[in-house]
XYZ file of C-alpha atoms in Angstrom:
448
model
C -19.142 13.628 2.994
C -18.485 11.190 5.797
C -18.034 12.725 9.202
C -14.671 12.214 10.897
C -14.483 8.909 12.725
C -18.142 8.032 12.624
C -18.921 4.510 13.706
C -17.779 2.594 10.746
C -20.492 3.076 8.188
C -20.523 -0.683 8.347
C -18.738 -1.035 5.039
C -22.286 -0.679 3.797
C -21.702 -0.854 0.055
C -24.523 -0.576 -2.435
C -25.311 -3.642 -4.589
C -23.543 -2.025 -7.542
C -20.454 -1.348 -5.441
C -20.462 -4.889 -4.118
C -20.601 -6.236 -7.671
C -17.720 -3.968 -8.661
C -15.554 -5.348 -5.829
C -16.502 -8.948 -6.658
C -15.808 -8.420 -10.361
C -12.420 -6.848 -9.698
C -11.438 -9.690 -7.360
C -12.393 -12.190 -10.072
C -10.245 -10.354 -12.620
C -7.221 -10.070 -10.315
C -7.376 -13.772 -9.502
C -7.422 -14.557 -13.237
C -4.380 -12.344 -13.846
C -2.589 -14.018 -10.958
C -3.422 -17.482 -12.361
C -1.945 -16.434 -15.701
C 1.157 -15.076 -13.881
C 0.511 -11.700 -15.494
C 0.103 -9.625 -12.331
C 0.180 -9.918 -8.551
C -0.124 -7.287 -5.851
C 2.613 -8.582 -3.517
C 5.937 -7.170 -4.708
C 7.776 -9.969 -2.918
C 5.947 -12.654 -4.910
C 6.550 -11.157 -8.346
C 10.185 -12.299 -8.741
C 9.151 -15.915 -8.083
C 6.751 -15.887 -11.019
C 9.552 -16.004 -13.573
C 10.540 -19.505 -12.428
C 6.889 -20.527 -12.573
C 6.370 -19.142 -16.084
C 9.536 -20.861 -17.316
C 8.532 -24.167 -15.742
C 11.186 -24.287 -13.027
C 8.617 -24.079 -10.219
C 5.222 -25.679 -9.712
C 1.930 -23.891 -9.147
C 1.692 -25.331 -5.645
C 5.190 -24.190 -4.656
C 4.606 -20.687 -6.002
C 1.250 -20.520 -4.246
C 2.885 -21.554 -0.971
C 5.394 -18.706 -1.331
C 2.568 -16.256 -2.023
C 0.584 -17.444 0.992
C 3.585 -17.238 3.293
C 4.369 -13.680 2.221
C 0.765 -12.468 2.319
C -1.222 -14.115 5.118
C 0.078 -11.911 7.919
C -0.752 -8.720 6.042
C -4.273 -9.895 5.171
C -5.451 -10.748 8.666
C -3.114 -8.574 10.711
C -3.250 -5.355 8.689
C -5.806 -5.468 5.877
C -8.830 -6.630 7.871
C -8.223 -4.424 10.959
C -7.629 -1.332 8.823
C -10.774 -1.929 6.801
C -12.875 -2.504 9.916
C -11.527 0.557 11.703
C -11.695 3.012 8.784
C -14.669 1.668 6.831
C -12.554 1.763 3.622
C -11.236 -1.329 1.830
C -7.503 -1.674 1.166
C -5.299 -3.661 -1.236
C -3.930 -6.002 1.455
C -7.405 -7.291 2.195
C -8.736 -7.288 -1.360
C -5.786 -8.247 -3.567
C -3.331 -10.345 -1.540
C -5.816 -13.239 -1.176
C -6.616 -13.143 -4.896
C -2.871 -13.460 -5.563
C -2.869 -16.718 -3.610
C -6.192 -18.052 -4.913
C -5.322 -17.293 -8.507
C -1.925 -18.973 -8.367
C -3.275 -22.057 -6.581
C -6.309 -22.497 -8.854
C -5.635 -25.616 -10.970
C -7.899 -24.453 -13.838
C -8.164 -21.120 -15.587
C -11.958 -20.963 -15.232
C -11.731 -21.681 -11.501
C -9.467 -18.708 -10.716
C -12.069 -15.955 -11.326
C -14.688 -17.968 -9.430
C -12.421 -18.205 -6.391
C -11.487 -14.547 -6.671
C -15.117 -13.501 -6.955
C -15.988 -15.648 -3.942
C -13.337 -13.856 -1.910
C -14.716 -10.498 -3.015
C -18.191 -11.554 -1.888
C -16.814 -12.702 1.451
C -15.110 -9.341 1.928
C -18.096 -7.129 1.148
C -20.643 -9.288 2.981
C -18.551 -10.827 5.763
C -16.911 -7.607 6.937
C -20.282 -5.898 7.138
C -21.541 -8.628 9.450
C -18.376 -8.600 11.569
C -18.542 -4.822 11.818
C -22.149 -4.847 12.970
C -21.574 -7.605 15.508
C -18.439 -5.998 16.934
C -20.228 -2.732 17.651
C -22.742 -4.613 19.799
C -20.058 -6.022 22.109
C -19.505 -4.591 25.611
C -15.933 -3.721 24.597
C -16.204 -2.126 21.152
C -12.654 -2.620 19.939
C -13.446 -1.474 16.395
C -14.434 1.983 17.588
C -11.284 2.034 19.721
C -9.192 1.197 16.650
C -10.100 4.529 15.091
C -7.614 6.048 17.541
C -4.973 4.644 15.176
C -5.791 7.333 12.626
C -3.997 10.289 14.211
C -0.589 8.609 14.710
C -0.705 7.153 11.215
C -1.603 10.446 9.563
C 0.870 12.638 11.426
C 3.874 10.332 11.789
C 3.540 9.430 8.105
C 4.335 13.098 7.428
C 7.941 12.497 8.479
C 8.885 9.875 5.899
C 10.602 12.376 3.533
C 12.801 13.540 6.448
C 14.008 9.973 7.025
C 14.637 9.475 3.314
C 16.649 12.714 3.025
C 18.710 11.790 6.107
C 19.559 8.323 4.823
C 20.503 9.441 1.327
C 22.077 12.869 1.878
C 23.176 12.874 5.514
C 22.099 14.193 8.881
C 22.535 17.900 8.087
C 20.188 17.787 5.113
C 17.831 15.623 7.148
C 17.781 18.225 9.924
C 16.971 20.956 7.407
C 14.144 18.847 5.997
C 12.847 18.182 9.513
C 12.807 21.871 10.469
C 11.115 22.723 7.166
C 8.388 20.133 7.627
C 7.752 21.018 11.273
C 7.463 24.696 10.373
C 4.971 23.953 7.628
C 2.870 21.765 9.934
C 2.702 24.541 12.554
C 1.878 27.193 9.951
C -0.796 25.026 8.339
C -2.465 24.299 11.678
C -2.513 28.018 12.405
C -3.386 29.523 9.020
C -5.307 26.748 7.191
C -7.058 24.721 9.900
C -9.290 23.027 7.320
C -6.310 21.471 5.523
C -4.603 18.297 6.685
C -1.461 19.756 8.253
C 0.838 17.030 6.960
C 0.020 17.644 3.289
C 2.150 20.773 2.642
C 4.953 19.359 4.801
C 5.095 16.098 2.833
C 5.072 18.008 -0.446
C 8.031 20.137 0.610
C 9.978 17.139 1.909
C 9.487 15.037 -1.216
C 10.315 17.950 -3.528
C 13.498 18.594 -1.541
C 14.546 14.940 -1.797
C 13.826 14.612 -5.522
C 15.444 17.966 -6.269
C 18.698 16.998 -4.559
C 18.698 13.617 -6.328
C 18.202 15.217 -9.742
C 20.998 17.709 -9.085
C 23.335 14.885 -8.088
C 22.499 12.897 -11.232
C 22.988 15.940 -13.477
C 26.389 16.606 -11.957
C 27.373 12.978 -12.407
C 26.205 13.028 -16.031
C 28.275 16.136 -16.750
C 31.320 14.539 -15.146
C 30.905 11.379 -17.231
C 30.426 13.489 -20.348
C 33.687 15.296 -19.673
C 35.573 12.032 -19.274
C 34.102 10.596 -22.474
C 35.122 13.713 -24.371
C 38.775 12.980 -23.609
C 40.783 10.762 -26.032
C 40.462 7.131 -24.975
C 42.750 4.237 -25.691
C 41.574 0.765 -26.695
C 38.447 -0.276 -28.573
C 34.791 -0.504 -27.806
C 33.919 -3.538 -25.760
C 30.608 -3.834 -27.557
C 29.178 -5.832 -24.675
C 25.398 -5.982 -24.575
C 23.399 -5.851 -21.403
C 22.748 -9.504 -20.505
C 19.360 -8.537 -19.032
C 18.198 -6.613 -22.098
C 16.724 -9.639 -23.873
C 14.893 -10.745 -20.723
C 13.495 -7.265 -20.115
C 12.395 -6.981 -23.750
C 10.623 -10.348 -23.656
C 8.861 -9.467 -20.399
C 7.669 -6.108 -21.721
C 6.416 -7.756 -24.920
C 4.547 -10.406 -22.889
C 2.731 -7.718 -20.912
C 1.868 -5.735 -24.059
C 0.249 -8.814 -25.608
C -2.290 -8.796 -22.770
C -2.949 -5.055 -22.857
C -6.788 -5.378 -22.904
C -6.722 -7.306 -19.612
C -4.546 -4.648 -18.013
C -6.814 -1.885 -19.273
C -9.789 -3.655 -17.678
C -7.776 -3.972 -14.462
C -6.902 -0.269 -14.451
C -10.525 0.639 -15.065
C -11.696 -1.487 -12.135
C -9.144 -0.207 -9.623
C -9.718 3.408 -10.643
C -13.481 2.944 -10.301
C -13.239 1.667 -6.718
C -10.844 4.504 -5.859
C -13.240 7.062 -7.350
C -16.104 5.590 -5.330
C -13.929 6.117 -2.202
C -14.392 2.491 -1.157
C -10.788 1.400 -1.839
C -7.729 3.229 -0.544
C -4.170 2.651 -1.667
C -2.466 2.919 1.724
C -2.920 3.117 5.474
C -2.975 6.909 5.696
C -5.114 7.319 2.573
C -7.809 5.032 3.967
C -8.308 7.196 7.050
C -8.258 10.378 4.962
C -10.917 8.977 2.636
C -12.971 8.048 5.695
C -12.851 11.721 6.690
C -13.861 12.851 3.198
C -10.450 14.328 2.385
C -9.937 12.904 -1.086
C -7.441 15.566 -2.214
C -5.125 14.905 0.728
C -5.489 11.147 0.199
C -4.460 11.633 -3.429
C -1.382 13.563 -2.360
C -0.337 10.915 0.174
C -0.750 8.049 -2.288
C 1.071 9.977 -5.019
C 4.148 10.183 -2.785
C 3.759 6.504 -1.984
C 3.768 5.781 -5.721
C 7.096 7.599 -6.095
C 8.601 5.145 -3.647
C 7.268 2.020 -5.325
C 7.495 2.939 -9.033
C 11.094 1.736 -9.562
C 10.435 -1.485 -7.652
C 7.326 -2.281 -9.700
C 9.053 -1.398 -12.979
C 12.192 -3.466 -12.393
C 10.407 -6.518 -10.995
C 7.871 -6.396 -13.837
C 10.619 -6.267 -16.458
C 12.555 -9.042 -14.749
C 9.620 -11.390 -14.178
C 7.065 -10.563 -16.862
C 4.413 -9.958 -14.181
C 2.983 -6.502 -13.502
C 1.515 -5.053 -10.317
C -2.213 -5.363 -9.693
C -2.261 -1.645 -8.924
C 0.371 -0.857 -11.550
C 2.600 1.970 -10.390
C -0.227 2.769 -7.884
C -0.810 6.130 -9.581
C -4.299 4.868 -10.334
C -5.313 5.531 -6.724
C -4.664 9.298 -6.582
C -6.095 9.684 -10.068
C -9.263 7.881 -9.022
C -9.718 9.904 -5.825
C -9.724 13.159 -7.794
C -12.111 12.196 -10.591
C -15.694 13.442 -10.317
C -17.493 10.674 -12.191
C -17.396 6.833 -12.151
C -17.618 6.570 -15.934
C -14.694 8.941 -16.272
C -12.802 6.801 -13.769
C -13.317 3.704 -15.917
C -11.885 5.442 -18.968
C -9.002 7.148 -17.194
C -8.011 3.984 -15.344
C -7.919 1.972 -18.563
C -5.917 4.680 -20.327
C -3.474 5.047 -17.440
C -2.702 1.333 -17.338
C -2.291 1.237 -21.109
C 0.263 4.052 -20.920
C 2.090 2.381 -18.016
C 2.403 -0.984 -19.754
C 3.444 0.531 -23.091
C 5.998 2.813 -21.421
C 7.456 0.128 -19.168
C 10.612 -0.463 -21.224
C 11.311 3.252 -21.518
C 10.802 3.759 -17.800
C 13.238 0.959 -17.063
C 15.900 2.551 -19.308
C 15.331 5.979 -17.750
C 15.726 4.609 -14.242
C 19.006 3.019 -15.299
C 20.347 6.496 -16.198
C 19.173 8.136 -12.952
C 20.815 6.201 -10.112
C 20.271 8.899 -7.462
C 16.582 9.270 -8.330
C 16.235 5.492 -8.227
C 17.970 5.460 -4.849
C 15.613 8.195 -3.633
C 12.652 5.982 -4.435
C 14.199 3.125 -2.496
C 14.839 5.439 0.437
C 11.252 6.717 0.273
C 9.932 3.167 0.294
C 12.051 2.251 3.292
C 11.130 5.449 5.130
C 7.424 4.862 4.524
C 7.769 1.423 6.092
C 9.701 2.752 9.089
C 7.293 5.589 9.859
C 4.198 3.467 9.408
C 5.632 0.708 11.565
C 6.037 3.141 14.460
C 2.707 4.842 13.760
C 0.759 1.582 13.646
C 2.344 0.365 16.877
C 1.686 3.659 18.674
C -1.860 3.773 17.313
C -2.439 0.204 18.443
C -1.445 1.142 21.983
C -3.776 4.158 21.894
C -6.570 1.846 20.770
C -5.661 -0.564 23.577
C -5.907 2.214 26.151
C -9.235 3.397 24.748
C -10.834 -0.046 24.991
C -9.233 -1.370 28.167
C -7.109 1.220 29.939
C -3.962 -0.193 31.517
C -5.178 -3.771 31.099
C -5.734 -3.132 27.411
C -2.187 -1.819 27.032
C -0.875 -4.835 28.924
C -2.718 -7.254 26.640
C -1.916 -5.570 23.337
C 1.668 -4.677 24.247
C 2.203 -8.149 25.685
C 0.906 -9.834 22.541
C 3.162 -7.636 20.420
C 6.211 -8.512 22.531
C 5.260 -12.186 22.518
C 5.139 -12.090 18.742
C 8.639 -10.577 18.710
C 9.937 -13.240 21.100
C 8.457 -16.020 18.950
C 10.300 -14.840 15.849
C 7.517 -12.651 14.440
C 4.860 -15.172 13.583
C 2.908 -12.113 12.411
C 4.922 -9.556 10.444
C 5.843 -6.551 12.561
C 3.716 -4.055 10.609
C 0.604 -6.149 11.186
C 1.358 -7.314 14.715
C -0.087 -4.222 16.443
C -3.543 -4.227 14.788
C -3.748 -8.016 15.134
C -2.974 -7.661 18.846
C -5.772 -5.098 19.195
C -8.281 -7.526 17.693
C -7.145 -10.404 19.897
C -6.953 -8.133 22.914
C -10.475 -6.873 22.253
C -11.808 -10.418 22.155
C -10.012 -11.253 25.414
C -11.430 -8.169 27.132
C -14.938 -9.190 26.109
C -14.334 -12.672 27.516
C -13.132 -11.133 30.782
C -16.259 -8.965 30.869
C -18.527 -11.992 30.438
C -16.614 -13.679 33.282
C -17.298 -10.575 35.399
C -13.563 -9.892 35.671
C -13.422 -6.611 33.716
C -15.462 -3.434 33.531
C -15.306 -1.629 30.166
C -13.568 1.752 30.100
C -16.020 4.648 29.926
C -15.111 6.942 27.030
């Protein structure tokens, strides 16, 4: 088990692990080239125009690059360097772009594999070099872990407040705070946010289900009354599109099973985390808590992945992202390969049914949207706060000035770097600037 916040184990993957990452990157680039799957949810809707010939490969690739670049270099790389655990933004967003832009089918997996090699070999070199600098900004970045882990705990409270009002949100907040305090006192070996998140999510889903059941009973009562007029007989205009998209994905089921096997394997090896909080938990050896966090994250993204997949005919590289918590909990790599393949097969085959079920549960679907938005809001604050803590650790007041100033400059310039990634990117740039100032004999590193 890895000790908490040890100097990044250098992303020191074994040769077999490196090959697994390279192979998975090759496969994801191929799937992206075929417009069968991408990781970026924002890119997926654009693939329908590409598949139907209304958009070119270059134009679609430009959209993918524009929506992904900031997350790769501003969030994915800093998080991987600071935690020692790979993440989907670093591994899969570039293969989205490379796969779409590749002009030939055989070239896509080569480009994807090359990116995987660059990740596993290049990050190790960057990590080693950074730790030799006078201002070790990578070690300072591990101060981001605590804000991310604890503020992330509050996302169910935000979701309850937005969907069911301030009173219910206050109840959820008191419940979560009480559970955090009790856990810290009674179970000090357990991540304190885990029971609190569980209670908050269960409260949100429970209230949504109750609302949908009441609405269904009310509709049933109205339908039971005598009605005038005839049946409109109108068919859902999207039904044929959804059916064609689901059938297209089922025709490529073996590729998706291989994809599920690969993602689950890397999750089981604890070298790939599904989210920001999960990466730091895996770095601390807390796989069970990481599984819980990523399971809740999956609840927020499942409806989005399902509806965009049915509308565009392109699935998510991580599927419904349930493959991550499943992988964390499995004891054996071979078992992970089998379970990942089976899980993706079930997801793809059940996609149409899931889409129909979501259509009958509007409150549950809204809860997922609220969870997704709340996750983004809490992480945005946590990453910014953690970035400032890292700035203070590596440069004191000057570090805060540099990192905070770069963040504000990015805001003033219209967010050249997306807000979520702006903080970590500012820490990296600020760390480089502090080292330059040291070499110019204008700065003395902060003694930790």
